[in-house]
Coordinates of C-alpha atoms in Angstrom, one line a residue:
M21 CA -36.3 -2.5 -109.4
E22 CA -32.6 -1.9 -109.7
L23 CA -30.8 -5.2 -110.8
L24 CA -27.4 -6.0 -109.6
T25 CA -24.9 -7.5 -112.0
L26 CA -23.9 -11.2 -111.6
Y27 CA -20.9 -13.1 -113.1
L28 CA -20.8 -16.9 -113.0
V29 CA -17.7 -19.1 -112.8
D30 CA -17.7 -22.9 -112.8
D31 CA -15.5 -25.5 -114.6
E32 CA -18.3 -28.1 -114.8
P33 CA -20.2 -27.4 -118.1
I34 CA -23.4 -29.0 -116.8
I35 CA -23.5 -27.0 -113.6
L36 CA -22.6 -23.8 -115.4
K37 CA -25.4 -24.4 -118.0
G38 CA -27.8 -25.0 -115.1
L39 CA -26.8 -21.8 -113.4
L40 CA -27.3 -19.9 -116.7
E41 CA -30.6 -21.4 -117.7
T42 CA -32.4 -22.9 -114.8
Y43 CA -32.8 -20.1 -112.3
D44 CA -34.8 -16.8 -112.5
W45 CA -32.0 -14.5 -111.5
E46 CA -34.1 -11.4 -112.2
R47 CA -36.6 -12.4 -109.6
M48 CA -33.8 -12.6 -107.1
G49 CA -32.6 -9.1 -108.2
F50 CA -29.7 -10.0 -110.5
E51 CA -28.8 -9.7 -114.2
V52 CA -26.2 -12.2 -115.5
T53 CA -23.6 -10.2 -117.4
G54 CA -21.0 -12.8 -118.1
W55 CA -19.6 -16.3 -117.3
A56 CA -16.3 -18.3 -117.4
R57 CA -15.2 -21.9 -117.1
D58 CA -12.2 -21.2 -115.0
G59 CA -10.6 -18.6 -112.8
E60 CA -8.1 -17.4 -115.4
D61 CA -10.8 -16.5 -118.0
A62 CA -12.9 -14.9 -115.3
L63 CA -10.0 -12.8 -114.2
K64 CA -9.6 -11.4 -117.7
E65 CA -13.3 -10.2 -117.9
I66 CA -14.1 -9.2 -114.3
P67 CA -12.0 -6.0 -114.3
A68 CA -13.8 -4.7 -117.4
K69 CA -17.3 -5.9 -116.4
K70 CA -17.0 -4.9 -112.7
P71 CA -19.9 -7.2 -111.6
D72 CA -21.6 -6.5 -108.3
V73 CA -21.4 -10.2 -107.4
V74 CA -19.4 -13.2 -108.6
L75 CA -20.8 -16.7 -108.0
T76 CA -17.8 -19.0 -108.3
D77 CA -16.9 -22.6 -107.8
V78 CA -14.3 -22.9 -105.1
R79 CA -12.3 -25.8 -106.7
M80 CA -11.3 -25.4 -110.4
K81 CA -8.3 -26.7 -112.4
K82 CA -6.6 -23.6 -113.8
M83 CA -7.3 -21.1 -111.1
D84 CA -9.4 -22.0 -108.1
G85 CA -11.9 -19.7 -106.4
L86 CA -9.6 -18.7 -103.5
A87 CA -7.0 -17.4 -105.9
L88 CA -9.6 -15.6 -108.0
I89 CA -11.0 -13.9 -104.9
E90 CA -7.5 -12.8 -103.8
K91 CA -6.5 -11.4 -107.2
V92 CA -9.8 -9.5 -107.7
K93 CA -9.6 -8.1 -104.2
A94 CA -6.0 -6.9 -105.0
M95 CA -7.4 -4.8 -107.8
D96 CA -9.5 -2.9 -105.3
L97 CA -12.7 -3.6 -107.1
K98 CA -16.0 -3.5 -105.2
T99 CA -17.0 -6.9 -106.3
N100 CA -18.6 -9.3 -103.8
F101 CA -18.2 -13.1 -103.9
V102 CA -20.4 -16.1 -103.2
V103 CA -18.7 -19.5 -103.5
I104 CA -20.0 -22.9 -104.5
S105 CA -18.5 -26.0 -102.9
A106 CA -19.0 -29.7 -102.4
Y107 CA -19.4 -31.2 -99.0
R108 CA -15.8 -32.4 -99.1
D109 CA -14.6 -28.8 -99.8
F110 CA -16.2 -27.3 -96.7
E111 CA -12.9 -26.2 -95.2
Y112 CA -12.0 -24.7 -98.6
A113 CA -15.2 -22.7 -98.6
R114 CA -14.6 -21.5 -95.0
K115 CA -11.2 -20.1 -96.1
A116 CA -13.0 -18.3 -99.0
C117 CA -15.3 -16.7 -96.6
Q118 CA -12.4 -15.6 -94.4
N119 CA -10.9 -14.0 -97.5
G120 CA -14.0 -11.9 -98.1
A121 CA -16.7 -14.1 -99.7
L122 CA -20.1 -13.2 -98.4
S123 CA -21.6 -16.7 -98.4
Y124 CA -21.3 -20.2 -99.8
L125 CA -23.6 -22.7 -101.4
V126 CA -23.2 -26.5 -101.3
K127 CA -23.5 -28.8 -104.3
P128 CA -26.0 -30.0 -105.4
I129 CA -27.6 -26.5 -105.3
E130 CA -31.2 -26.5 -104.1
E131 CA -33.3 -23.8 -105.7
E132 CA -34.9 -22.7 -102.4
E133 CA -31.5 -22.4 -100.7
L134 CA -30.1 -20.5 -103.7
E135 CA -33.0 -18.0 -103.7
R136 CA -32.7 -17.5 -99.9
T137 CA -28.9 -16.9 -100.1
M138 CA -29.0 -14.6 -103.1
S139 CA -31.9 -12.6 -101.7
E140 CA -29.9 -12.0 -98.6
I141 CA -26.8 -11.1 -100.7
Y142 CA -29.0 -8.7 -102.7
E143 CA -30.1 -6.9 -99.5
M144 CA -26.5 -6.8 -98.2
C145 CA -25.2 -5.4 -101.5
T146 CA -27.9 -2.8 -102.0
E147 CA -27.5 -1.6 -98.4
K148 CA -23.8 -1.3 -99.0
K149 CA -24.3 0.6 -102.3
F150 CA -26.8 2.9 -100.5
K151 CA -24.3 3.7 -97.8
E152 CA -21.5 4.3 -100.4
K153 CA -23.8 6.6 -102.4
N154 CA -24.7 8.6 -99.3
Y155 CA -21.1 8.9 -98.3
S156 CA -20.2 10.1 -101.8
L157 CA -23.0 12.6 -101.7
W158 CA -21.9 13.8 -98.3
E159 CA -18.3 14.0 -99.5
K160 CA -19.5 16.0 -102.6
V161 CA -21.6 18.4 -100.5
L162 CA -18.7 18.8 -98.0
L163 CA -16.3 19.7 -100.8
E164 CA -18.7 22.1 -102.5
D165 CA -20.0 23.8 -99.3
K166 CA -17.1 23.7 -96.8
D167 CA -18.3 27.0 -95.2
N168 CA -21.7 25.7 -94.3
F169 CA -20.3 22.5 -92.9
L170 CA -17.8 24.4 -90.8
N171 CA -20.6 26.7 -89.7
Q172 CA -22.4 23.6 -88.2
M173 CA -19.2 22.4 -86.5
V174 CA -18.5 25.8 -85.0
G175 CA -22.1 25.8 -83.7
K176 CA -21.6 22.4 -82.0
Y177 CA -18.4 23.7 -80.4
L178 CA -20.2 26.7 -79.0
D179 CA -22.9 24.5 -77.7
D180 CA -20.3 22.3 -75.9
A181 CA -21.2 19.4 -78.1
M182 CA -17.6 19.3 -79.4
D183 CA -14.3 20.1 -77.7
E184 CA -11.5 22.4 -79.1
P185 CA -9.3 19.6 -80.4
E186 CA -12.2 18.1 -82.4
L187 CA -13.0 21.4 -84.0
A188 CA -9.3 21.9 -84.8
E189 CA -9.4 18.6 -86.7
F190 CA -12.2 19.8 -88.9
F191 CA -10.3 23.0 -89.7
I192 CA -7.3 20.9 -90.6
S193 CA -9.2 18.4 -92.7
L194 CA -10.8 21.2 -94.7
S195 CA -7.4 22.9 -95.2
R196 CA -8.4 25.8 -93.1
E197 CA -5.8 25.5 -90.4
A198 CA -4.5 29.0 -90.9
E199 CA -7.8 30.4 -89.6
M200 CA -7.3 28.7 -86.3
N201 CA -4.7 31.4 -85.5
H202 CA -7.0 34.3 -86.5
S203 CA -8.8 36.7 -84.2
F204 CA -12.6 36.5 -83.8
A205 CA -15.3 38.8 -82.6
V206 CA -19.0 37.9 -82.1
I207 CA -22.0 40.1 -82.7
T208 CA -25.4 39.2 -81.2
A209 CA -28.2 41.2 -82.7
G210 CA -32.0 41.0 -82.6
I211 CA -35.2 42.9 -82.2
D212 CA -36.5 43.5 -78.7
I213 CA -38.4 40.4 -77.8
A214 CA -41.0 42.4 -76.0
Q215 CA -42.2 43.7 -79.4
R216 CA -43.2 40.1 -80.3
V217 CA -46.0 40.4 -77.7
V218 CA -47.4 43.5 -79.3
N219 CA -47.2 42.5 -82.9
Q220 CA -45.8 39.1 -83.9
K221 CA -46.0 39.8 -87.6
E222 CA -44.1 43.1 -87.4
F223 CA -41.6 41.5 -85.1
D224 CA -40.9 38.7 -87.6
M225 CA -40.6 41.2 -90.4
K226 CA -38.1 43.4 -88.6
Q227 CA -36.1 40.4 -87.5
Y228 CA -35.9 39.3 -91.1
V229 CA -34.8 42.7 -92.3
L230 CA -32.2 42.9 -89.6
D231 CA -30.8 39.4 -90.3
T232 CA -30.7 40.0 -94.1
S233 CA -29.1 43.4 -93.9
L234 CA -26.5 42.6 -91.2
N235 CA -25.5 39.3 -92.8
K236 CA -25.0 41.0 -96.2
R237 CA -22.9 43.9 -94.8
I238 CA -20.6 41.7 -92.6
R239 CA -20.0 39.2 -95.4
E240 CA -18.9 42.0 -97.8
K241 CA -15.7 42.3 -95.6
Y242 CA -15.4 39.2 -93.5
Q243 CA -15.7 35.5 -93.3
V244 CA -18.6 34.9 -90.9
W245 CA -20.6 32.0 -89.4
T246 CA -24.0 32.4 -87.8
K247 CA -25.9 30.8 -84.9
G248 CA -29.4 31.4 -83.5
T249 CA -30.2 32.1 -79.9
Q250 CA -33.1 31.0 -77.7
E251 CA -34.4 34.6 -77.8
G252 CA -34.7 34.6 -81.5
A253 CA -31.6 36.8 -82.0
T254 CA -28.6 35.8 -84.2
C255 CA -25.0 35.5 -83.3
Y256 CA -22.5 36.4 -86.0
I257 CA -19.0 34.8 -85.5
V258 CA -16.7 37.1 -87.4
D259 CA -13.2 36.1 -88.6
L260 CA -11.2 39.3 -88.1
G261 CA -8.1 37.7 -89.7
E262 CA -4.8 38.8 -88.3
S263 CA -5.8 42.4 -87.7
G264 CA -8.2 41.8 -84.8
R265 CA -9.9 45.2 -85.3
V266 CA -13.5 45.5 -84.2
E267 CA -14.0 49.2 -85.1
P268 CA -15.4 48.5 -88.6
L269 CA -18.0 46.2 -87.0
K270 CA -19.1 49.0 -84.7
I271 CA -19.7 51.2 -87.7
I272 CA -21.8 48.6 -89.4
L273 CA -24.0 48.1 -86.3
T274 CA -24.4 51.9 -85.7
D275 CA -25.4 52.6 -89.3
L276 CA -27.9 49.7 -89.4
R277 CA -29.5 50.7 -86.1
S278 CA -30.0 54.2 -87.4
E279 CA -31.7 52.8 -90.6
L280 CA -34.0 50.5 -88.5
K281 CA -35.0 53.6 -86.4
G282 CA -33.7 52.2 -83.1
D283 CA -35.5 48.9 -83.0
M284 CA -32.3 46.9 -83.0
I285 CA -30.5 45.6 -79.9
S286 CA -27.0 44.4 -80.4
A287 CA -23.8 43.4 -78.6
L288 CA -20.2 43.2 -79.8
S289 CA -17.5 41.2 -78.0
N290 CA -13.8 41.9 -77.8
S291 CA -11.4 40.6 -80.4
E292 CA -10.2 37.2 -79.1
H293 CA -7.5 35.0 -80.5
G294 CA -7.8 31.4 -81.8
I295 CA -10.4 28.7 -81.3
S296 CA -10.5 29.1 -77.5
G297 CA -10.9 32.9 -78.0
L298 CA -13.8 32.2 -80.4
K299 CA -15.8 30.7 -77.5
T300 CA -14.7 33.5 -75.1
A301 CA -16.0 36.1 -77.6
Y302 CA -19.3 34.1 -78.0
I303 CA -19.9 34.1 -74.2
Q304 CA -19.0 37.8 -73.9
S305 CA -21.5 38.7 -76.7
L306 CA -24.4 36.7 -75.2
N307 CA -23.9 38.2 -71.8
L308 CA -23.7 41.7 -73.2
F309 CA -26.8 41.1 -75.3
E310 CA -28.7 40.0 -72.2
V311 CA -27.7 43.2 -70.4
A312 CA -28.5 45.3 -73.5
A313 CA -32.0 43.7 -73.9
E314 CA -32.8 44.4 -70.3
A315 CA -31.7 48.0 -70.5
G316 CA -33.1 48.6 -74.0
A317 CA -29.6 49.6 -75.2
G318 CA -29.0 49.9 -78.9
L319 CA -25.4 48.7 -78.9
L320 CA -23.1 47.4 -76.1
S321 CA -19.5 46.5 -76.7
M322 CA -16.8 45.2 -74.4
E323 CA -14.4 48.1 -75.1
G324 CA -11.6 45.9 -73.9
K325 CA -13.0 45.5 -70.4
S326 CA -14.5 42.6 -68.4
L327 CA -18.3 42.4 -68.5
P328 CA -19.8 43.9 -65.4
R329 CA -22.2 41.5 -63.7
T330 CA -24.8 42.6 -61.3
K331 CA -25.5 40.9 -58.0
N332 CA -29.0 40.0 -59.2
Q333 CA -28.6 39.1 -62.8
Y334 CA -31.4 37.5 -64.7
S335 CA -31.0 33.7 -64.5
L336 CA -31.8 31.4 -67.4
D337 CA -31.5 28.5 -65.0
V338 CA -34.3 29.8 -62.8
E339 CA -36.3 30.6 -65.9
T340 CA -35.9 27.0 -67.0
Q341 CA -37.1 25.7 -63.6
V342 CA -40.2 27.9 -63.9
L343 CA -41.0 26.6 -67.4
G344 CA -40.3 23.0 -66.4
A345 CA -42.7 23.2 -63.4
L346 CA -45.3 24.8 -65.6
R347 CA -45.1 22.0 -68.2
K348 CA -45.7 19.5 -65.5
N349 CA -48.6 21.4 -64.0
D350 CA -46.8 21.1 -60.7
I351 CA -47.9 23.8 -58.2
K352 CA -45.3 22.9 -55.6
Q353 CA -42.4 23.2 -58.1
I354 CA -43.8 26.4 -59.5
K355 CA -43.8 27.9 -56.0
K356 CA -40.2 26.8 -55.4
A357 CA -39.0 28.0 -58.8
Y358 CA -40.8 31.4 -58.4
E359 CA -39.3 31.9 -55.0
K360 CA -35.9 31.6 -56.6
F361 CA -37.0 34.1 -59.3
V362 CA -38.1 36.6 -56.7
Y363 CA -34.8 36.2 -54.9
I364 CA -32.8 37.3 -57.9
L365 CA -34.9 40.4 -58.6
P366 CA -32.9 43.6 -58.6
E367 CA -33.6 46.6 -56.4
D368 CA -34.4 49.0 -59.2
E369 CA -38.1 49.1 -59.8
D370 CA -37.8 49.5 -63.6
A371 CA -35.4 46.6 -63.7
V372 CA -38.0 44.5 -61.7
R373 CA -40.6 45.2 -64.4
V374 CA -38.2 44.2 -67.1
Y375 CA -37.6 40.8 -65.3
L376 CA -41.3 40.2 -64.8
R377 CA -42.1 41.0 -68.4
R378 CA -39.3 38.9 -69.7
L379 CA -40.4 35.8 -67.7
A380 CA -44.0 36.3 -68.8
V381 CA -43.0 36.5 -72.4
R382 CA -40.9 33.3 -72.1
V383 CA -43.8 31.5 -70.4
E384 CA -46.2 32.7 -73.1
F385 CA -44.0 31.5 -76.0
S386 CA -43.2 28.2 -74.3
I387 CA -46.9 27.4 -73.9
E388 CA -47.7 28.6 -77.5
D389 CA -44.9 26.5 -78.9
S390 CA -45.7 23.3 -76.9
Y391 CA -49.4 23.1 -76.1
G392 CA -51.0 26.1 -77.8
L393 CA -52.8 29.1 -76.1
I394 CA -56.5 29.0 -75.6
P395 CA -58.3 32.4 -75.8
E396 CA -58.6 32.7 -72.0
M397 CA -54.8 32.3 -71.6
K398 CA -54.2 34.9 -74.2
Q399 CA -56.4 37.4 -72.5
S400 CA -54.7 36.7 -69.1
F401 CA -51.3 37.5 -70.6
R402 CA -52.7 40.7 -72.2
N403 CA -54.1 41.8 -68.8
F404 CA -50.7 41.2 -67.2
Y405 CA -48.8 43.2 -69.8
D406 CA -51.3 46.1 -69.3
A407 CA -50.9 46.0 -65.6
V408 CA -47.1 45.4 -65.1
D409 CA -46.1 49.0 -66.0
T410 CA -48.8 50.7 -63.8
V411 CA -48.7 48.8 -60.5
N412 CA -45.8 48.8 -58.0
P413 CA -43.2 46.0 -58.3
P414 CA -44.4 43.9 -55.4
K415 CA -47.9 43.9 -56.8
G416 CA -46.5 43.0 -60.2
V417 CA -44.6 40.0 -58.7
N418 CA -47.8 38.8 -57.1
I419 CA -49.8 39.2 -60.3
L420 CA -47.4 37.2 -62.3
Y421 CA -47.4 34.4 -59.7
Q422 CA -51.2 34.3 -59.8
L423 CA -51.1 34.2 -63.6
L424 CA -48.8 31.1 -63.4
L425 CA -51.2 29.4 -61.0
H426 CA -54.1 30.3 -63.2
I427 CA -52.5 28.7 -66.2
I428 CA -51.9 25.5 -64.3
E429 CA -55.5 25.5 -63.2
L430 CA -56.8 26.1 -66.7
R431 CA -54.7 23.3 -68.2
S432 CA -55.6 20.9 -65.4
N433 CA -59.3 21.6 -66.0
M434 CA -59.1 21.0 -69.7
E435 CA -60.9 17.6 -70.1
E436 CA -59.1 15.3 -72.5
D437 CA -62.4 14.2 -73.8
T438 CA -63.3 17.8 -74.7
S439 CA -60.0 18.2 -76.5
R440 CA -60.5 14.9 -78.3
E441 CA -64.0 15.9 -79.4
Y442 CA -62.9 19.3 -80.6
F443 CA -59.9 18.0 -82.6
Q444 CA -61.2 14.7 -83.8
D445 CA -62.2 16.1 -87.2
Y446 CA -58.5 16.7 -87.8
I447 CA -57.6 13.1 -87.4
P448 CA -59.2 11.7 -90.6
V449 CA -57.3 14.4 -92.6
A450 CA -54.1 13.4 -90.9
L451 CA -54.6 9.7 -91.5
N452 CA -55.3 10.3 -95.2
Y453 CA -52.1 12.4 -95.5
I454 CA -50.1 9.6 -93.8
R455 CA -51.5 7.0 -96.3
E456 CA -50.7 9.2 -99.3
N457 CA -47.1 9.9 -98.1
L458 CA -46.0 6.5 -96.7
Q459 CA -43.2 6.4 -99.3
D460 CA -41.7 9.6 -97.8
E461 CA -38.9 8.5 -95.5
N462 CA -39.1 12.0 -93.9
L463 CA -42.7 11.6 -92.9
S464 CA -42.9 12.9 -89.3
I465 CA -45.3 14.2 -86.7
G466 CA -44.0 17.7 -87.6
S467 CA -45.0 17.4 -91.3
V468 CA -48.4 15.9 -90.5
S469 CA -49.2 18.4 -87.8
E470 CA -48.2 21.2 -90.2
H471 CA -50.6 19.8 -92.8
V472 CA -53.6 20.0 -90.3
Y473 CA -52.4 23.3 -88.8
L474 CA -51.9 22.0 -85.2
N475 CA -49.0 22.3 -82.8
P476 CA -46.8 19.1 -83.1
V477 CA -46.8 18.3 -79.4
Y478 CA -50.5 19.0 -79.0
F479 CA -51.3 17.0 -82.2
G480 CA -49.2 14.1 -80.8
R481 CA -51.3 14.0 -77.6
I482 CA -54.6 14.2 -79.5
F483 CA -53.5 11.6 -82.0
K484 CA -52.5 9.1 -79.3
S485 CA -55.8 9.8 -77.4
V486 CA -57.9 9.1 -80.5
M487 CA -55.9 6.3 -82.1
K488 CA -54.8 4.6 -78.9
M489 CA -51.2 4.5 -79.9
P490 CA -48.3 6.9 -80.5
F491 CA -47.9 8.5 -83.9
K492 CA -44.6 6.8 -84.6
R493 CA -45.9 3.3 -83.9
Y494 CA -49.0 4.0 -86.1
V495 CA -46.9 5.1 -89.1
Q496 CA -44.6 2.1 -88.7
N497 CA -47.6 -0.3 -88.5
M498 CA -49.1 1.3 -91.6
R499 CA -45.8 0.9 -93.5
M500 CA -45.6 -2.8 -92.5
E501 CA -49.2 -3.4 -93.6
K502 CA -48.5 -1.7 -96.9
A503 CA -45.3 -3.9 -97.3
K504 CA -47.4 -7.0 -96.7
E505 CA -49.8 -6.0 -99.4
L506 CA -47.1 -5.3 -101.9
I507 CA -45.4 -8.7 -101.1
L508 CA -48.8 -10.4 -101.6
E509 CA -49.2 -8.8 -105.0
D510 CA -45.8 -10.3 -105.9
Q511 CA -45.1 -7.6 -108.5
E512 CA -42.1 -5.9 -106.7
S513 CA -38.8 -6.9 -105.3
I514 CA -38.1 -6.5 -101.6
A515 CA -35.7 -3.7 -102.3
N516 CA -38.4 -1.8 -104.3
I517 CA -41.0 -2.4 -101.6
C518 CA -38.6 -0.8 -99.1
V519 CA -38.6 2.4 -101.1
Q520 CA -42.4 2.4 -101.5
V521 CA -43.0 2.2 -97.8
G522 CA -40.5 4.9 -96.9
I523 CA -37.7 2.7 -95.4
P524 CA -35.1 2.6 -98.2
N525 CA -32.5 0.8 -96.1
P526 CA -33.2 -2.9 -96.8
S527 CA -31.4 -4.2 -93.7
Y528 CA -33.4 -1.8 -91.4
F529 CA -36.6 -2.7 -93.3
S530 CA -36.1 -6.4 -92.7
Q531 CA -35.4 -5.7 -89.0
V532 CA -38.6 -3.7 -88.6
F533 CA -40.7 -6.2 -90.6
K534 CA -39.5 -9.1 -88.5
Q535 CA -40.3 -7.2 -85.3
Y536 CA -43.8 -6.6 -86.7
T537 CA -44.6 -10.0 -88.2
G538 CA -42.1 -12.3 -86.5
I539 CA -40.4 -13.3 -89.7
L540 CA -38.2 -11.8 -92.4
P541 CA -39.7 -10.4 -95.6
S542 CA -38.2 -13.2 -97.7
E543 CA -39.7 -15.8 -95.3
Y544 CA -43.1 -14.1 -95.4
K545 CA -42.9 -14.2 -99.2
R546 CA -42.1 -17.9 -99.2
S547 CA -44.9 -18.6 -96.7
L548 CA -47.4 -17.0 -99.2
E549 CA -46.0 -19.2 -102.1
A550 CA -46.3 -22.4 -100.1

């Protein structure tokens, strides 16, 4: 348990002696590091000792508590105050609280009231120190890794989660305002997603080689930020400085494509100026990459022209509607969404096959990532990929539609009891892992599902079915039961118990504990002692 430092001030010798010798300060989370009999003497020692909390009488002869608080606050120390007052001094104590005192105690001091107040002060101070520590850590990380931080902010801007003035403020705060007037180009590069169907392992390996090689070559000459795409490709936002020349980037892409033996698909935007131009270049590159992926082109660049858009361009919006209907097992919505998909199909037969294959791949990956593919589904997709290149396009359109309906039927017929029986052996392993890692504040459904080798979403459904409650509530209940056990043992402070159950923020812990038990941790502890 980390003890906070406490300094005592009172001009009545009997009361000061009682404060020093009567109470178990360590039990309340404090260590007395000094004392004084008036405000003047206290003011001489407090700057050197820098106590976390000063417990002071509000009325003293040489310098009263109000003056002491004001003078210490003027020194910009992070010291907190608790004042002691007699009933007749209540207005005085109120003014002290207005000046920054956290609380006050009334003479004669009752031990139970003192313990309650000081325990609350301990929680408040430890929470404050925790936040200050996190802020200092954040500030340190920011200063040491400005590029990574700015990379994240640029990503938010490109995702429309931040507007241009907000991003500009970050550039200025990091002393990077000169870069706001630079020119930017965006490269989007990846391995053809269709190859993922054939050999996932080889696809991942090639994508890794591409990302590593391209990232290294660009960074040798340019400042660059990166951002992933839904298709698994990577966008490289390249700072061209004041030159604005994209030709060196074309050379890098051409050379790398040759080394990868033509497996790479890439797109290069125009050179665009400023922060607004950065987003323009990003959109250009994404649109070009989409066209390049459909055409199987190695490298497409803007060449200073506007991007040509076909009448029937592949629509991510329609794709999202199809995937959404599929997740809901909604046949009516699938029919409507698929009709929209058919409407955007191009006239060229080869292009139709590209669209069909692309939608099938996205559907397959969506199911794999969210629910998991059973063997029958995997075989159905393999059959479709074998057939799509050999049948005429209208037939291919119908085959894919029947495949979507078949998937809905399979998932609808999967009995929950069957799934629960099949996966119930995983639950004891998961529960044991949860018990052993309750102290980990990052314990999540993702980390537990990874431990038992199940998809997180599917694991969550099975867990809820078997345990009759959501994963998050179960973990919270386990943490609260563990906290109750530790309080009952009476060996640890509340602050230390917070850490041991994975909720290091004392204030939040108290809130959760009260929701679970109906009372605060300190009240629960007193109820056990009664």
